[in-house]
Amino acid sequence: MEWETVIGLEVHVQLSTNTKIFSGASTRFGAAPNTQACGIDLGMPGTLPVFNENALRKAVSFGLAIDANIGQHSAFDRKNYFYPDLPKGYQITQMDHPIVGKGQVEIMMDDGTTKLVGVTRAHLEEDAGKSLHEDFHGMTGIDLNRAGTPLLEIVSEPDIRSAKEAVAYLKKIHSIVTYIGVSDGNMAEGSMRCDANVSIRPKGQKEFGMRCEIKNVNSFRFVERAINHEVERQIALIEDGGTVVQETRLYDAELDETRSMRSKEVANDYRYFPEPDLLPVEIDDSYIEAVRSELPELPDAKKARFQSEYGLSEYDAAVLASTQDMAYFFEAVASKSQEPKLSANWVMVELAAVLNKSNTPISESPVSAENLGQLIVRITDNTISSKMAKAVFEGMVEDGSDPDTIIEKKGLKQVSDTSAIEAMIDEVIANNPGQVEQYRGGKDKLFGFFVGQVMKASKGQANPGVVNDLLKKKL
Amino acid sequence: MNTDSLMINSTLKQLSEGLAKAEFTSAELTDAYLQRIAATDGDLNAFITVTADQARAEAKEADALRAQGKAGPLTGIPIAHKDIFCTQGVRTSCGSKMLDNFTAPYESTVTDKLRTAGMVMLGKTNLDEFAMGSSTESSFYGPTRNPWNTEVIPGGSSGGSAAAVAAGQAPVATGTDTGGSIRQPAALCNLTGLKPTYGRVSRWGMIAYGSSLDQGGPIARTAEDAALLLNGMAGFDHKDSTSKDIAVPDYTADLDKPLDGLRIGLPEEYFGEGLNSDIAARVEAGVKELEKLGATVKRISLPRTRLSIPAYYIIAPAEASTNLSRYDGVRYGYRCEAPKDLLDMYTRTRAEGFGEEVKRRIMIGTYALSAGYYDAYYNKAQQLRRLIKDDFQSAFAEVDVIAGPTTPSPAWKLGDKSNDPVSMYLEDIYTLSVNLAGLPGMSVPCGQVDGLPVGLQLIGNYFAEAQLLNVAHQYQQVTDWHQQTPAFG
């Protein structure tokens, strides 16, 4: 039987506020345990939460970026459960009245096809602390530095049909939140975490199959592997005559498998109810417009502009617009070189290869945008050939120097002086009388041979265009 | 001079004048109250913690301030705080074994404001565990007794504060009121107690019972004293999002206003079945006095009064059940001995750390919020709450102040209702709806029944504290019930 995969993602994005969502404690990553937890974060008796307006601003900003409805009336709820790193015994979250309502994002696959994925909602909540199981001699240590860190939980519709689409969706969310500056998007530090709801159904069937939730898959690579693994598990199970039971599963990256955490039957009853310590949040139009006016150009708008302004293909435009840093770099190169298409190629091919190899972000590129632009200027003004440009570029990567210095130092300047080239041509004709005779007898293919000989004589520096023209005349 | 004889019957106002005229110092006054506490608290058990050394130090500071000409009306006046307000460096137990070892690392806004105003903290008073009760019997530290008759309860949950003021252990005290916990003990101990509008007094550092109902307020001998103390307690606090950013008037400014034309409403539901007939007579006599002062009286109806009991006993426990989840033995407070795993730690810590009434309310609240029961209980209770608010708003379209009894009966004997929680819940019938609606309410002494004091309750519209205090003060100008003191000690 042919199966179709149905995936919905819940993405937790840590908002980059300086202080926590309900207290004044710092959110800085990596501090000594429990040094960034105040009485509110510790759930001390008599303490009360105060909502951080900056978290609201960032949530609204995200909502506007995905063209979502902003809940004019939003409210907080308590989600009750006991866990040692949950200090109050409840998490303050949003149940019925999230800040961000229905929206959508466009994702693009590697082959350039696009697809809209619906976002059901995005709500604000506080993060829990961390339980530390090592180094405590059979006891558990609790670090509450993370407790109260603001999270935006972004819930997608079950519109995603493959692990690859899931990755594309995640990358798009990552791109949006880093673009608009609501999160640093640092996945290694847990700034973006993802739970995946995965089910399968026979192709063509309308009803959804029973889903499993895979918890905490925290890199693009693991998301793809975890989902693929889970899909295979479900298909094998059903084809063996079994049934999928609704449960929460944990992905183990080391063993590359998911395993059951808890089934629905023993699931918590979270006893949600309105948080009485916080007033509902009323968001008026002027607030929304103020946030909107602060939004930078978004990835989709930038992509469209790259296509129309620079004549780039949709795919190239999408890749170059996918992060602020990449887009900024590309536009700087294009502005220097006045050759957007060539600039796009150099950024996406030559520079990307260098950066990927050393795993360097474009913001720390060894070649500056200014210098790369200048290199392209030297190609278009015929100082160097495209082929020589690659050698120059290698030199630029090595020591970061500008192209003109390297061209000068290595003597790579292209020779376009006709008298010098003519002299070389004369010499080649004189040294190869047999081939000249054959060519003149009609063996046109030999033209390439002569070009090669002249280029060789010029050590590759002769301008190929000039060589072609002159050769034709002389032969 | 003899501060001892002076103080037992003194009001805050009189003490403030005495300090201003240098008739005595705060240090002398504080010593006298500390002696009174030492001499009488063995019988009363009004205090959980007496902070004698700190009090003497604060009194010295207050005297120094006065010497510098920086004294206000509260400077140097001793006060007792209900042990539900966190006080930095002092045990804050909330009457529970769970917090017996808890020393607050921060100060509540209420105690901070009063301390900044120069008040001297004598200690922390007894209460029903986590403020859950109407008798101060559920405290881990044992029951408090009523100075009017040590065989009966002082009311609750602010019973320690009320007993302390009634017995002359402190001139004034703070209390908190979630369903009547200031007004009822004030009534049963012959005191003037005021529960302000929800949001008038900051809840920061006040250990939560029912967050949407809890409100701190003054317990005093007179309306004037209550006004002076409320001046020091009230105000917006950015640390409490539910506190209201509305200017605080001087609550003493309107005390002397005549009551001519004041419209008083008497709800028929407050005078029906269940009300002790002697109390009914005392309350009616009190209302007559107000009429003599120029008020007009109108019979009104608050038809949903009866429903306030089920609504309250769903909402308050629901909120309490989650407010008390933080007491898990992980970070502070009681932790059971040698837990064998996490579940064992949770279950034994909470089973051993909480008393019966607290556990009962956690169970009720957890049940009411459970999937499948939420709509039938919590949502229904919230609907009732809205209807109860509507009843009051209709009433306040016709009258300025609502009057009635504070309690249906006088103080009962210790232990009498301990095994019958529902009969104790029914004692809150006249006070609960005020908290559900978030309105201000106060209790004023209006006589005695069988030698035990009873209270006249006055309910005002939102932020009408000044008006309630005005009515109460005028009443106290023509009556002397509030001046009567117990024969205790």
PDB file of C-alpha atoms in Angstrom, chain B residues 138-237:
ATOM      1  CA  SER B 138      -6.657  24.953  61.698  1.00  0.00           C
ATOM      2  CA  SER B 139      -3.303  26.574  62.442  1.00  0.00           C
ATOM      3  CA  PHE B 140      -0.293  24.284  62.855  1.00  0.00           C
ATOM      4  CA  TYR B 141       0.497  26.407  65.928  1.00  0.00           C
ATOM      5  CA  GLY B 142      -2.761  25.599  67.694  1.00  0.00           C
ATOM      6  CA  PRO B 143      -5.955  27.636  68.010  1.00  0.00           C
ATOM      7  CA  THR B 144      -6.167  31.261  69.078  1.00  0.00           C
ATOM      8  CA  ARG B 145      -8.710  32.082  71.777  1.00  0.00           C
ATOM      9  CA  ASN B 146     -11.133  34.970  71.899  1.00  0.00           C
ATOM     10  CA  PRO B 147     -10.267  37.518  74.629  1.00  0.00           C
ATOM     11  CA  TRP B 148     -13.995  38.046  75.218  1.00  0.00           C
ATOM     12  CA  ASN B 149     -14.274  34.416  76.289  1.00  0.00           C
ATOM     13  CA  THR B 150     -11.321  32.103  75.983  1.00  0.00           C
ATOM     14  CA  GLU B 151     -13.655  29.147  75.459  1.00  0.00           C
ATOM     15  CA  VAL B 152     -14.752  30.490  72.088  1.00  0.00           C
ATOM     16  CA  ILE B 153     -13.047  31.069  68.790  1.00  0.00           C
ATOM     17  CA  PRO B 154     -11.918  34.569  67.734  1.00  0.00           C
ATOM     18  CA  GLY B 155     -13.077  33.983  64.160  1.00  0.00           C
ATOM     19  CA  GLY B 156     -10.750  33.543  61.280  1.00  0.00           C
ATOM     20  CA  SER B 157      -8.705  33.368  59.360  1.00  0.00           C
ATOM     21  CA  SER B 158      -7.220  36.617  60.750  1.00  0.00           C
ATOM     22  CA  GLY B 159      -8.102  35.434  64.280  1.00  0.00           C
ATOM     23  CA  GLY B 160      -4.658  36.082  65.730  1.00  0.00           C
ATOM     24  CA  SER B 161      -4.672  39.688  64.550  1.00  0.00           C
ATOM     25  CA  ALA B 162      -8.189  40.291  65.884  1.00  0.00           C
ATOM     26  CA  ALA B 163      -7.517  38.633  69.237  1.00  0.00           C
ATOM     27  CA  ALA B 164      -4.271  40.604  69.627  1.00  0.00           C
ATOM     28  CA  VAL B 165      -5.961  43.973  69.093  1.00  0.00           C
ATOM     29  CA  ALA B 166      -8.983  43.046  71.229  1.00  0.00           C
ATOM     30  CA  ALA B 167      -6.707  41.961  74.078  1.00  0.00           C
ATOM     31  CA  GLY B 168      -4.580  45.094  73.928  1.00  0.00           C
ATOM     32  CA  GLN B 169      -1.521  43.259  72.656  1.00  0.00           C
ATOM     33  CA  ALA B 170      -1.354  45.640  69.716  1.00  0.00           C
ATOM     34  CA  PRO B 171      -3.249  48.828  68.842  1.00  0.00           C
ATOM     35  CA  VAL B 172      -3.850  47.739  65.253  1.00  0.00           C
ATOM     36  CA  ALA B 173      -3.093  44.766  63.044  1.00  0.00           C
ATOM     37  CA  THR B 174      -3.093  43.712  59.419  1.00  0.00           C
ATOM     38  CA  GLY B 175      -5.396  41.016  58.164  1.00  0.00           C
ATOM     39  CA  THR B 176      -6.360  39.446  54.882  1.00  0.00           C
ATOM     40  CA  ASP B 177      -9.839  38.658  53.668  1.00  0.00           C
ATOM     41  CA  THR B 178     -10.641  36.027  51.039  1.00  0.00           C
ATOM     42  CA  GLY B 179     -14.201  35.268  52.131  1.00  0.00           C
ATOM     43  CA  GLY B 180     -14.636  37.275  55.331  1.00  0.00           C
ATOM     44  CA  SER B 181     -11.333  36.714  57.107  1.00  0.00           C
ATOM     45  CA  ILE B 182     -10.998  40.358  58.253  1.00  0.00           C
ATOM     46  CA  ARG B 183     -14.664  41.214  58.816  1.00  0.00           C
ATOM     47  CA  GLN B 184     -15.739  38.063  60.661  1.00  0.00           C
ATOM     48  CA  PRO B 185     -12.966  38.024  63.312  1.00  0.00           C
ATOM     49  CA  ALA B 186     -13.401  41.805  63.663  1.00  0.00           C
ATOM     50  CA  ALA B 187     -17.090  41.220  64.374  1.00  0.00           C
ATOM     51  CA  LEU B 188     -16.465  38.381  66.821  1.00  0.00           C
ATOM     52  CA  CYS B 189     -13.771  40.356  68.709  1.00  0.00           C
ATOM     53  CA  ASN B 190     -15.619  43.729  68.773  1.00  0.00           C
ATOM     54  CA  LEU B 191     -13.309  45.436  66.303  1.00  0.00           C
ATOM     55  CA  THR B 192     -13.516  47.530  63.174  1.00  0.00           C
ATOM     56  CA  GLY B 193     -12.186  45.670  60.156  1.00  0.00           C
ATOM     57  CA  LEU B 194     -12.138  46.641  56.519  1.00  0.00           C
ATOM     58  CA  LYS B 195     -11.668  44.548  53.401  1.00  0.00           C
ATOM     59  CA  PRO B 196     -10.806  46.992  50.621  1.00  0.00           C
ATOM     60  CA  THR B 197     -11.836  46.754  46.975  1.00  0.00           C
ATOM     61  CA  TYR B 198      -9.940  43.999  45.175  1.00  0.00           C
ATOM     62  CA  GLY B 199      -6.869  45.706  43.736  1.00  0.00           C
ATOM     63  CA  ARG B 200      -6.709  48.511  46.317  1.00  0.00           C
ATOM     64  CA  VAL B 201      -3.968  46.893  48.403  1.00  0.00           C
ATOM     65  CA  SER B 202      -1.009  45.104  46.841  1.00  0.00           C
ATOM     66  CA  ARG B 203      -0.859  41.320  47.141  1.00  0.00           C
ATOM     67  CA  TRP B 204       2.904  41.188  46.581  1.00  0.00           C
ATOM     68  CA  GLY B 205       4.421  39.103  49.342  1.00  0.00           C
ATOM     69  CA  MET B 206       1.014  38.112  50.708  1.00  0.00           C
ATOM     70  CA  ILE B 207       0.902  34.333  50.532  1.00  0.00           C
ATOM     71  CA  ALA B 208      -1.854  33.404  48.124  1.00  0.00           C
ATOM     72  CA  TYR B 209      -4.956  31.415  49.026  1.00  0.00           C
ATOM     73  CA  GLY B 210      -7.542  32.443  46.412  1.00  0.00           C
ATOM     74  CA  SER B 211      -5.720  34.905  44.187  1.00  0.00           C
ATOM     75  CA  SER B 212      -8.789  36.520  42.642  1.00  0.00           C
ATOM     76  CA  LEU B 213     -10.379  37.025  46.086  1.00  0.00           C
ATOM     77  CA  ASP B 214      -7.513  37.771  48.510  1.00  0.00           C
ATOM     78  CA  GLN B 215      -7.192  41.296  49.789  1.00  0.00           C
ATOM     79  CA  GLY B 216      -5.258  42.751  52.706  1.00  0.00           C
ATOM     80  CA  GLY B 217      -6.785  45.308  55.045  1.00  0.00           C
ATOM     81  CA  PRO B 218      -6.746  46.909  58.499  1.00  0.00           C
ATOM     82  CA  ILE B 219      -8.079  45.552  61.784  1.00  0.00           C
ATOM     83  CA  ALA B 220      -8.495  48.318  64.370  1.00  0.00           C
ATOM     84  CA  ARG B 221     -10.519  49.591  67.280  1.00  0.00           C
ATOM     85  CA  THR B 222     -12.208  52.391  65.401  1.00  0.00           C
ATOM     86  CA  ALA B 223     -13.085  53.453  61.875  1.00  0.00           C
ATOM     87  CA  GLU B 224     -10.706  56.384  62.255  1.00  0.00           C
ATOM     88  CA  ASP B 225      -7.851  54.007  63.101  1.00  0.00           C
ATOM     89  CA  ALA B 226      -8.780  51.799  60.161  1.00  0.00           C
ATOM     90  CA  ALA B 227      -8.662  54.875  57.901  1.00  0.00           C
ATOM     91  CA  LEU B 228      -5.234  55.871  59.213  1.00  0.00           C
ATOM     92  CA  LEU B 229      -3.886  52.369  58.696  1.00  0.00           C
ATOM     93  CA  LEU B 230      -5.444  52.002  55.246  1.00  0.00           C
ATOM     94  CA  ASN B 231      -3.724  55.258  54.252  1.00  0.00           C
ATOM     95  CA  GLY B 232      -0.463  53.436  54.856  1.00  0.00           C
ATOM     96  CA  MET B 233      -1.456  50.191  53.119  1.00  0.00           C
ATOM     97  CA  ALA B 234      -3.293  51.169  49.946  1.00  0.00           C
ATOM     98  CA  GLY B 235      -1.921  51.968  46.529  1.00  0.00           C
ATOM     99  CA  PHE B 236      -0.878  50.697  43.140  1.00  0.00           C
ATOM    100  CA  ASP B 237       2.087  48.355  43.051  1.00  0.00           C
TER     101      ASP B 237
END
